[in-house]
Short mmCIF file of C-alpha atoms in Angstrom, two decimals:
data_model
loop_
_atom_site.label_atom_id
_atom_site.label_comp_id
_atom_site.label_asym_id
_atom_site.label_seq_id
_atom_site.Cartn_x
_atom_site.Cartn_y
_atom_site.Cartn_z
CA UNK A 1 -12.65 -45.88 -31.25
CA UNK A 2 -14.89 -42.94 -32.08
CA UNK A 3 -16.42 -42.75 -28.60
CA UNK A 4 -13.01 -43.21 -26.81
CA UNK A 5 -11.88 -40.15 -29.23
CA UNK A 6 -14.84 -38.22 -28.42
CA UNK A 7 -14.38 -39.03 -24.60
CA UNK A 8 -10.82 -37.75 -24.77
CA UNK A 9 -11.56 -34.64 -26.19
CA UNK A 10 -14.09 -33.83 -23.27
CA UNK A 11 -11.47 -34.83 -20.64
CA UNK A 12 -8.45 -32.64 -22.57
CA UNK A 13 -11.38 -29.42 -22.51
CA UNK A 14 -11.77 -29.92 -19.28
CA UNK A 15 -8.29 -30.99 -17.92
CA UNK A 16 -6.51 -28.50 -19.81
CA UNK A 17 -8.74 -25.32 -19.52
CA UNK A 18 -9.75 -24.91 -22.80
CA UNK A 19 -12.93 -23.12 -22.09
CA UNK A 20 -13.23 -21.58 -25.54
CA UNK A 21 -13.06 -24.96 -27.64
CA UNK A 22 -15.96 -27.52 -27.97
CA UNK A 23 -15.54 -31.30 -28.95
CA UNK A 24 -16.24 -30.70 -32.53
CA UNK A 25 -13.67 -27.63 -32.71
CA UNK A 26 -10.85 -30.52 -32.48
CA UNK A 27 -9.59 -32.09 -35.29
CA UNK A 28 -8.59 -35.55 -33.75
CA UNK A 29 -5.93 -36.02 -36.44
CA UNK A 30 -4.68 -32.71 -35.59
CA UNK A 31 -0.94 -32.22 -33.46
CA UNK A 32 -1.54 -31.42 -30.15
CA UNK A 33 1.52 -29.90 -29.76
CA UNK A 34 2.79 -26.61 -32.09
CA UNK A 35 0.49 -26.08 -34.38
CA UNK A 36 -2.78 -27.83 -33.74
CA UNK A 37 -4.19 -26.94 -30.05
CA UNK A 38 -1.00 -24.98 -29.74
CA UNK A 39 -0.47 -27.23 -26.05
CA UNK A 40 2.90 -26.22 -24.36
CA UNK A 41 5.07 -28.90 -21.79
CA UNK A 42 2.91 -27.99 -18.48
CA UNK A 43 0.24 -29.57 -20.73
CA UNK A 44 2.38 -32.46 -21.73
CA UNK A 45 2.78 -33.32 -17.94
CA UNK A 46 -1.06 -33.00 -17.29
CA UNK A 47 -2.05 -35.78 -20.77
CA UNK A 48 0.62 -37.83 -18.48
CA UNK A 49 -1.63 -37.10 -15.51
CA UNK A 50 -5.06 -37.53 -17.51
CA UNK A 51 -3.52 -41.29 -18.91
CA UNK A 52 -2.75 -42.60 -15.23
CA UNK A 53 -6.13 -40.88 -13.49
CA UNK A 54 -8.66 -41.74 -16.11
CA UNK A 55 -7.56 -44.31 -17.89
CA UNK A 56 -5.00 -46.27 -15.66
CA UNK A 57 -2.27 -46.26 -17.82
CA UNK A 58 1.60 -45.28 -17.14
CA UNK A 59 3.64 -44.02 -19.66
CA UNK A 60 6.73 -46.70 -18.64
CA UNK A 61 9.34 -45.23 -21.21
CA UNK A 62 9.17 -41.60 -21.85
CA UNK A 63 11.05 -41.38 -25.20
CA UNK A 64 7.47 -43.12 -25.95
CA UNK A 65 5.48 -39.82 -25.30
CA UNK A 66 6.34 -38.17 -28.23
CA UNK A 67 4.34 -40.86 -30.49
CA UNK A 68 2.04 -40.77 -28.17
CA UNK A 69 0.74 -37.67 -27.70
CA UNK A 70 0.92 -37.06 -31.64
CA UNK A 71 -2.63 -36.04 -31.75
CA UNK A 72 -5.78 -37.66 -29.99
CA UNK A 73 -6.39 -40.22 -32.54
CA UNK A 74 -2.68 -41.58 -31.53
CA UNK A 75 -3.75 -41.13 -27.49
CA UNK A 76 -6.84 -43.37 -28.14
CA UNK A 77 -4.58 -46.07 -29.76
CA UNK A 78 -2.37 -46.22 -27.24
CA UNK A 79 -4.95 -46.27 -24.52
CA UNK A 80 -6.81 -48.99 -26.31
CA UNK A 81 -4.17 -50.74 -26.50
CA UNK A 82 -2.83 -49.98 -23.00
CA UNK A 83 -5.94 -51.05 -21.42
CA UNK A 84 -6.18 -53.70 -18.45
CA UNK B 1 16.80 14.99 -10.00
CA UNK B 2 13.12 16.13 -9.22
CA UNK B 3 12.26 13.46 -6.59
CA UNK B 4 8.59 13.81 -7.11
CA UNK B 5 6.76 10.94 -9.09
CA UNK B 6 3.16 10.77 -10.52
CA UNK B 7 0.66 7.74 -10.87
CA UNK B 8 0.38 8.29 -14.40
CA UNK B 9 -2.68 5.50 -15.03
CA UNK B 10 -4.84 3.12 -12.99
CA UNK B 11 -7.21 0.25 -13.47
CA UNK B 12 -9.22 -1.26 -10.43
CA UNK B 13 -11.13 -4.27 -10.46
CA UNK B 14 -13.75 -5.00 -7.68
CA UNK B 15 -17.32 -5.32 -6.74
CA UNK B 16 -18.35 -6.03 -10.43
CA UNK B 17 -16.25 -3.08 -11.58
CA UNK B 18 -13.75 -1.70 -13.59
CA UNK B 19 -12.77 1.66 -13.15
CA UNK B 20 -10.01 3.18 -15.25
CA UNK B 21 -8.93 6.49 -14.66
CA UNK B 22 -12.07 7.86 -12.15
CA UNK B 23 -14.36 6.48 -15.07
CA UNK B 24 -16.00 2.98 -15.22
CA UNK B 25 -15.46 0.97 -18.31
CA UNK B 26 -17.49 -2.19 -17.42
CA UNK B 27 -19.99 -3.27 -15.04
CA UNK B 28 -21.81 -6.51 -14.36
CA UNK B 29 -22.85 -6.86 -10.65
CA UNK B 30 -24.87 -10.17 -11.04
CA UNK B 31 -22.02 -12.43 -11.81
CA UNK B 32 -19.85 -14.32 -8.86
CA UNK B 33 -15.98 -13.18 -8.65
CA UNK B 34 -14.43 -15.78 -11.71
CA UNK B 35 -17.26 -15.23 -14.08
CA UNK B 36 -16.94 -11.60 -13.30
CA UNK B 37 -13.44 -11.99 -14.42
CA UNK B 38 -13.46 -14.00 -17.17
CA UNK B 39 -16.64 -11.56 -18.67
CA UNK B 40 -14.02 -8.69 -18.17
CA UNK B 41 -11.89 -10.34 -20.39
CA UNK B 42 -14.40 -11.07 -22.96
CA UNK B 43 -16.05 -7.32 -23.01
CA UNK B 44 -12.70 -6.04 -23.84
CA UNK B 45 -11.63 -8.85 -26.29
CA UNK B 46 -8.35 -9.14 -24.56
CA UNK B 47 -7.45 -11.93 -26.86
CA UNK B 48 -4.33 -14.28 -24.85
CA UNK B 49 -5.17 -17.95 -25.09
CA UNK B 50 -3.26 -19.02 -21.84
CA UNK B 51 -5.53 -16.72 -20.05
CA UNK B 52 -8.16 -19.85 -19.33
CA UNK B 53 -5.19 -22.16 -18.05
CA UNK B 54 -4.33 -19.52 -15.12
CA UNK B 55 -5.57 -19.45 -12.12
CA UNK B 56 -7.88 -17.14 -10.48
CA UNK B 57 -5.30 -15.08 -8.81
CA UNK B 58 -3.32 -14.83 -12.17
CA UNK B 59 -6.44 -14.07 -14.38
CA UNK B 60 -7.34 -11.09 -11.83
CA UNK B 61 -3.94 -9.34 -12.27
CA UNK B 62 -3.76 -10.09 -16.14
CA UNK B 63 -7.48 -8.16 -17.13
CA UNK B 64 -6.57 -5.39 -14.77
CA UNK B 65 -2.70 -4.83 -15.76
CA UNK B 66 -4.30 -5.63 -19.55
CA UNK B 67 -6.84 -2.67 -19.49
CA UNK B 68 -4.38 -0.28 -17.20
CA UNK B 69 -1.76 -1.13 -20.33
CA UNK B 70 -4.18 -0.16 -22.78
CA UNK B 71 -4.93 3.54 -21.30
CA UNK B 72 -1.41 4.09 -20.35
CA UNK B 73 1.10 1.91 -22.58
CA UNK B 74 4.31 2.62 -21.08
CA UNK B 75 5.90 -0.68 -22.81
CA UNK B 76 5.93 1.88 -25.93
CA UNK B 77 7.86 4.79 -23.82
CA UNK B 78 10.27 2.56 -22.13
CA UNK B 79 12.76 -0.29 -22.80
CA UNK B 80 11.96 -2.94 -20.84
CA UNK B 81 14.41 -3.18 -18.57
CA UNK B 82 13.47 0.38 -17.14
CA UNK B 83 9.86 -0.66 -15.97
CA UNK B 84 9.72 -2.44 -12.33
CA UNK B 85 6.46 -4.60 -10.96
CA UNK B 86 6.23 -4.34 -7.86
CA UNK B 87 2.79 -5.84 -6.64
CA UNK B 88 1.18 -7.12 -3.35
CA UNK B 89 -1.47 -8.77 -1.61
CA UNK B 90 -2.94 -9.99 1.58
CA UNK B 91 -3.45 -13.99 1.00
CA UNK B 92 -0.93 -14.61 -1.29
CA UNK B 93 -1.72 -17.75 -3.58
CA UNK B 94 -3.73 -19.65 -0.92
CA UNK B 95 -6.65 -20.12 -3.20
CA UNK B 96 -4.61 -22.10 -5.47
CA UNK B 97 -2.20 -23.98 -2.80
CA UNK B 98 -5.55 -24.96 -1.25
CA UNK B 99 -6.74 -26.67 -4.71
CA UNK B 100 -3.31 -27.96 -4.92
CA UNK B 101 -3.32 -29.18 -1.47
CA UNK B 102 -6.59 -31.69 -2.29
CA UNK B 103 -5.17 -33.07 -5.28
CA UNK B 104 -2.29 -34.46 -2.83
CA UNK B 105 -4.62 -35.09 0.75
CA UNK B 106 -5.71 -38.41 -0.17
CA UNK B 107 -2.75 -41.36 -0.91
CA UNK B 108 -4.97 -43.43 -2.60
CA UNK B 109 -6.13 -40.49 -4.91
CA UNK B 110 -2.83 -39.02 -5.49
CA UNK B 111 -2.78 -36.97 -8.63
CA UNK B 112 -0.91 -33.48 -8.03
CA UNK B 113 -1.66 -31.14 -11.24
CA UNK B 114 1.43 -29.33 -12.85
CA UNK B 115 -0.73 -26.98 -14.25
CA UNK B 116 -1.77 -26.07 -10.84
CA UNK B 117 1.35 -26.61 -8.69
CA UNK B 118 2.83 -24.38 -11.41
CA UNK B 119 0.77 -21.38 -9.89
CA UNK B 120 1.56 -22.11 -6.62
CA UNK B 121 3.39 -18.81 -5.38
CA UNK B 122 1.98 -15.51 -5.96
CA UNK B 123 4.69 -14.11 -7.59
CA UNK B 124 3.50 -16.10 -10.57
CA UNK B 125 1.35 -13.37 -11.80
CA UNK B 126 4.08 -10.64 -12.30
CA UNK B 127 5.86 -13.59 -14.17
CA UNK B 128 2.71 -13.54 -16.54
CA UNK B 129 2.55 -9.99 -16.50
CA UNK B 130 5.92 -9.29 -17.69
CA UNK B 131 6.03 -12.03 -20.61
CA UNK B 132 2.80 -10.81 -21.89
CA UNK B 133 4.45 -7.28 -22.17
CA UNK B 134 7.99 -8.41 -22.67
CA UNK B 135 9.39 -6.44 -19.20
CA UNK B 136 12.33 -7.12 -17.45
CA UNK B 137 12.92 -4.43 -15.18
CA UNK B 138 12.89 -5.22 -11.26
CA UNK B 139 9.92 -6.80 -9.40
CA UNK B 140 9.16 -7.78 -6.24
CA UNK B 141 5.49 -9.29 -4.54
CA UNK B 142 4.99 -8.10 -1.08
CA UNK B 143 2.28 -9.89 1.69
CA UNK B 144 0.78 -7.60 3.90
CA UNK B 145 -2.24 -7.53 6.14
CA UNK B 146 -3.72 -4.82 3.88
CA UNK B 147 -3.03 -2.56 1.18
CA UNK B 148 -0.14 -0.38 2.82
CA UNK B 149 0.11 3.31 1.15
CA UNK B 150 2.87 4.81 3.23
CA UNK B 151 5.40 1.49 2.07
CA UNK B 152 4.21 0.92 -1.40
CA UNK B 153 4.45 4.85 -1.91
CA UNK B 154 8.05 5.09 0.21
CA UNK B 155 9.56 2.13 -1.80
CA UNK B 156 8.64 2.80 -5.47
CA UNK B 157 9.43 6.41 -5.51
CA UNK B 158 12.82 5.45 -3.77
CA UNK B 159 13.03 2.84 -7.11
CA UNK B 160 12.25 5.71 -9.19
CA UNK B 161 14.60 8.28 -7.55
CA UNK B 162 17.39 5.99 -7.05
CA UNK B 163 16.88 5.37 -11.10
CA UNK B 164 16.27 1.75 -10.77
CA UNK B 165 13.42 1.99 -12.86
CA UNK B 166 11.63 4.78 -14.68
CA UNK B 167 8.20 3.41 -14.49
CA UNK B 168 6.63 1.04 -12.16
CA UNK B 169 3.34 -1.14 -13.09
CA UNK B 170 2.48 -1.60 -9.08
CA UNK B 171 -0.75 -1.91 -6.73
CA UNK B 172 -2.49 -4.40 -5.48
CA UNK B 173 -3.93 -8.15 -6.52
CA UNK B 174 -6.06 -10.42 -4.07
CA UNK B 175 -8.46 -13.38 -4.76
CA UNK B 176 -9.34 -15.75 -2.08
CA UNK B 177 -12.73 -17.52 -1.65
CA UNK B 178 -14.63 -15.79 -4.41
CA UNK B 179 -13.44 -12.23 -2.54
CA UNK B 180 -11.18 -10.38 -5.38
CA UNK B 181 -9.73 -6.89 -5.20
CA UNK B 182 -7.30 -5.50 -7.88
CA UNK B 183 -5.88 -1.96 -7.94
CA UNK B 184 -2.82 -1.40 -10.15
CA UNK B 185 -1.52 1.81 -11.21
CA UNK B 186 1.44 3.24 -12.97
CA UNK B 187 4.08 5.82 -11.66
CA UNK B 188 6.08 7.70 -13.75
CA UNK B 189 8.12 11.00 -13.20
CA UNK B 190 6.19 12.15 -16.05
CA UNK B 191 2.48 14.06 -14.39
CA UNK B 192 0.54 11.94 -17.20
CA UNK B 193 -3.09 12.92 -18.15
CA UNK B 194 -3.98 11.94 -14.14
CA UNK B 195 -1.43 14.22 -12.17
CA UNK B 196 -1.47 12.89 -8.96
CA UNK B 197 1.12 12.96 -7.12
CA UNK B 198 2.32 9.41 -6.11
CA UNK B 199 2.11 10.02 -2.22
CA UNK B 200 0.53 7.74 0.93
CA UNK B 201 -2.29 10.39 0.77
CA UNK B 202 -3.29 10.18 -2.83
CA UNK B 203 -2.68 6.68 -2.85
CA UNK B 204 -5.15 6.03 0.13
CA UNK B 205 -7.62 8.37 -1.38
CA UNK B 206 -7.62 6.29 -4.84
CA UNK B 207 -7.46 2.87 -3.49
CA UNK B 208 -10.76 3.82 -1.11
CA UNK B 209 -12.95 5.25 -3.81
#
């Protein structure tokens, strides 16, 4: 789980143009959205993009997204558990 | 009403540059045209976290209205529905409708961005312009060949005369293929600390040096 965490931090860095944050500046526990990384809903749409384009995985009911994308611990759950 | 208006401020941008007021604030010639950028932003500590999720285009016009803001804040002399942005360019947003464009070429690789579709018209970066300062006066984005002194001059004093506005943030914002020129100035009926006149022939003279 750690190294899926750790990947998923490198791919939100890089997919989301956070130039001024490194891996270890995000707290995986953390909300993504608000407070937290402070991401707004262009950025929701992207994690939607990142799921399907690195990890193969479609987000089949939205109402699910919101649990979801609760902070990058909850991403790596659902992708671990998501995984073909 | 006096029908004469003065460019009041003006920040330009270019060839590892920035020159604000006849005087040049920052220089780094070694750097290509985004690092040149994004180092303008750092120098001057212009703190705005959704800089790094803009594109190119957007980041240009954000430093350059950011540091023309700071020598010349007319947000504090106006209400914001008295200052107009009226910008323009030669190549529009092709730099990022061409990164948009490969994200969508290939069917079996089909995976268009939002946060880059979201950037595709160059209007975009008087939208970022005006939330950073909280305007909501007029604005327009013009395409042209090249920077055109006898129409930008022609239609912002005739926004200024016909009292559409009282101030315009206005010039000119390009990037395309690691080329960039920006060149934005303010206009005011006011002669500011600059007092040019805001004529075809000033404007020509300014944008050339």
């Amino acid at each position: 789980m750690d190294a899926l965490i750790d990947q998923l931090k490198g791919e939100i860095i890089e997919q989301l143009n956070l130039e001024d944050l490194k891996k270890e500046d995000i707290d995986a526990d953390a909300p993504l959205f608000g407070e937290g990384l402070g991401l707004d809903s262009i950025d929701a749409l992207e994690l939607i993009v990142l799921l399907e384009k690195n990890h193969g995985i479609k987000i089949a009911n939205p109402a699910d997204g919101k649990k979801i994308f609760q902070s990058i611990r909850s991403m790596a759950e659902f992708i671990k558990a998501n995984k073909k | 009403m006096e029908n004469r208006n003065y460019i009041s401020s003006y920040c330009a941008v270019k060839e590892g540059e920035v020159i604000v007021d006849h005087s040049t604030s920052y220089s780094e010639k070694t750097l290509p045209s985004i690092d040149f950028i994004k180092s303008v932003y750092k120098h001057f500590q212009l703190n705005y976290p959704k800089f790094y999720k803009m594109d190119h285009l957007c980041k240009l016009a954000f430093v350059t209205s950011e540091l023309l803001l700071k020598s010349n804040p007319v947000t504090q002399k106006y209400s914001s529905e008295d200052i107009a942005i009226i910008i323009a360019n030669s190549t529009s947003s092709l730099e990022i409708d061409t990164e948009h464009q490969n994200t969508i070429s290939d069917k079996n690789n089909y995976f268009p961005s939002p946060a880059i579709f979201v950037y595709t018209l160059s209007n975009i970066l008087i939208g970022e312009i005006a939330i950073r300062n909280s305007i909501k006066g007029e604005n327009t984005f013009f395409i042209f060949d090249k920077f055109d002194p006898d129409f930008m001059s022609s239609y912002i004093n005739s926004l200024l005369n016909s009292g559409k506005a009282k101030c315009c943030i206005t010039g000119w914002v390009d990037f395309y293929e690691n080329k960039y020129e920006s060149f934005l100035y303010t206009v005011e009926k006011e002669k500011g600390t600059l007092n040019i006149e805001h004529t075809s022939e000033q404007l020509k003279k300014l944008f050339n040096n």
